[in-house]
CSV table of C-alpha atoms in Angstrom, one decimal:
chain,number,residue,atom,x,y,z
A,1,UNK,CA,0.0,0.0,0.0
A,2,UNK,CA,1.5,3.4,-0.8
A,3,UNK,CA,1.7,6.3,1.6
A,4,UNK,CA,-0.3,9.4,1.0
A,5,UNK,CA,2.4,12.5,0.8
A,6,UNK,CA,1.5,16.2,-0.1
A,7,UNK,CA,2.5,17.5,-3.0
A,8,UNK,CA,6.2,18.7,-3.4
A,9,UNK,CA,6.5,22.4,-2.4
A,10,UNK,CA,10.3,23.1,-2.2
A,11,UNK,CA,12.2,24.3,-5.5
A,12,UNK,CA,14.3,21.7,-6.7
A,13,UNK,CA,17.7,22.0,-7.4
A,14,UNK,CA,18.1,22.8,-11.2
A,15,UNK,CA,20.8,20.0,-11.2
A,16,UNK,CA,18.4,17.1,-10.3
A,17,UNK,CA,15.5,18.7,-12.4
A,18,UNK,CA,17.8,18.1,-15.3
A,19,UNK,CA,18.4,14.5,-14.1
A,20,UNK,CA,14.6,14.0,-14.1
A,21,UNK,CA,14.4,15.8,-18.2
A,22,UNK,CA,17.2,12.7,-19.0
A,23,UNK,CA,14.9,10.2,-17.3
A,24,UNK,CA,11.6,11.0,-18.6
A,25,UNK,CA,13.1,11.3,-22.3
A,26,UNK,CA,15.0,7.6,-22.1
A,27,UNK,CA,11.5,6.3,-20.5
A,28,UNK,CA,9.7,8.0,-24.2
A,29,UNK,CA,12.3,6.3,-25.5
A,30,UNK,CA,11.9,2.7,-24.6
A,31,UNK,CA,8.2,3.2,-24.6
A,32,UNK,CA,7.6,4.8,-28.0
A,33,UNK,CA,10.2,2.3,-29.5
A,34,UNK,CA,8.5,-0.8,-27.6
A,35,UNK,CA,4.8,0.6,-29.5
A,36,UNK,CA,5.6,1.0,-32.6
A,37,UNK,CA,5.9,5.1,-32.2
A,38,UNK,CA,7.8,8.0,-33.5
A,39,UNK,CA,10.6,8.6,-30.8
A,40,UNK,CA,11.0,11.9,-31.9
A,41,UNK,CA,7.7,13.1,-31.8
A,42,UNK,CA,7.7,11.5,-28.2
A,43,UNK,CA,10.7,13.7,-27.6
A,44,UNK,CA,9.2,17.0,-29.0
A,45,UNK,CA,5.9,16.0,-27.3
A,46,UNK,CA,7.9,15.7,-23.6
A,47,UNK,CA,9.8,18.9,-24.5
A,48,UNK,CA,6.8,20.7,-24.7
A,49,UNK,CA,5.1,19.4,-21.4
A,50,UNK,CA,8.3,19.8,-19.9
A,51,UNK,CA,8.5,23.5,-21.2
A,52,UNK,CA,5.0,24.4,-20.0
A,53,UNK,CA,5.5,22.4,-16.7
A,54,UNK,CA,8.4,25.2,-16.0
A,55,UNK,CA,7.0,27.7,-17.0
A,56,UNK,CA,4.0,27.0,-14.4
A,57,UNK,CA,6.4,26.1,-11.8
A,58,UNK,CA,8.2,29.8,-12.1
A,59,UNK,CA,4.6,31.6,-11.9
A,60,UNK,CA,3.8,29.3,-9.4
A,61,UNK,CA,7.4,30.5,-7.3
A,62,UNK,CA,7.0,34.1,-8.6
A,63,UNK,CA,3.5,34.3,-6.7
A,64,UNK,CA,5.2,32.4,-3.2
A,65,UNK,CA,7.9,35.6,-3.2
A,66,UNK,CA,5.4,38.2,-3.4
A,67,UNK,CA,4.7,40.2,0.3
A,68,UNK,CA,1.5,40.9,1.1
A,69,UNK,CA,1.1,44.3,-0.3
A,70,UNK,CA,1.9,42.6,-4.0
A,71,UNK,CA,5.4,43.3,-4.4
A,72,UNK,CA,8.3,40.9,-4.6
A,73,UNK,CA,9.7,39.9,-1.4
A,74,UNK,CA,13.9,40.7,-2.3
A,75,UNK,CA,14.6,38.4,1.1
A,76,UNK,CA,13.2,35.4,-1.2
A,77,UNK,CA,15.9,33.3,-3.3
């Protein structure tokens, strides 16, 4: 049985997001090769979740640095 977590809050260190790009790509990979699919279109179709997924996640850290009064908190990252 798995354990129910929250979802992950923290930023991740760019280093071991780019570990996860390289796993998720190899994983299209395998899976487009082992279903008779394009493995490049996998690949363009991960990049652009992938992009999109960021570009969420930076609104989404933007927002968490703002102060009250709506302006950036400069004591954040």
């Amino acid at each position: 049985m798995h354990e129910h977590r929250p979802p992950q809050t923290e930023v991740l260190d760019p280093r071991h997001a780019a570990a996860r790009v390289g796993v998720v790509h190899e994983h299209a990979h395998r899976f487009a090769l082992d279903h008779d699919l394009s493995p490049d279109f996998l690949h363009e179709l991960y990049d652009l979740l992938i992009a999109e997924t960021c570009r969420v996640e930076d609104r989404i850290v933007d927002s968490a640095q703002m102060t009250p009064d709506g302006d950036t908190d400069s004591t954040v990252g």
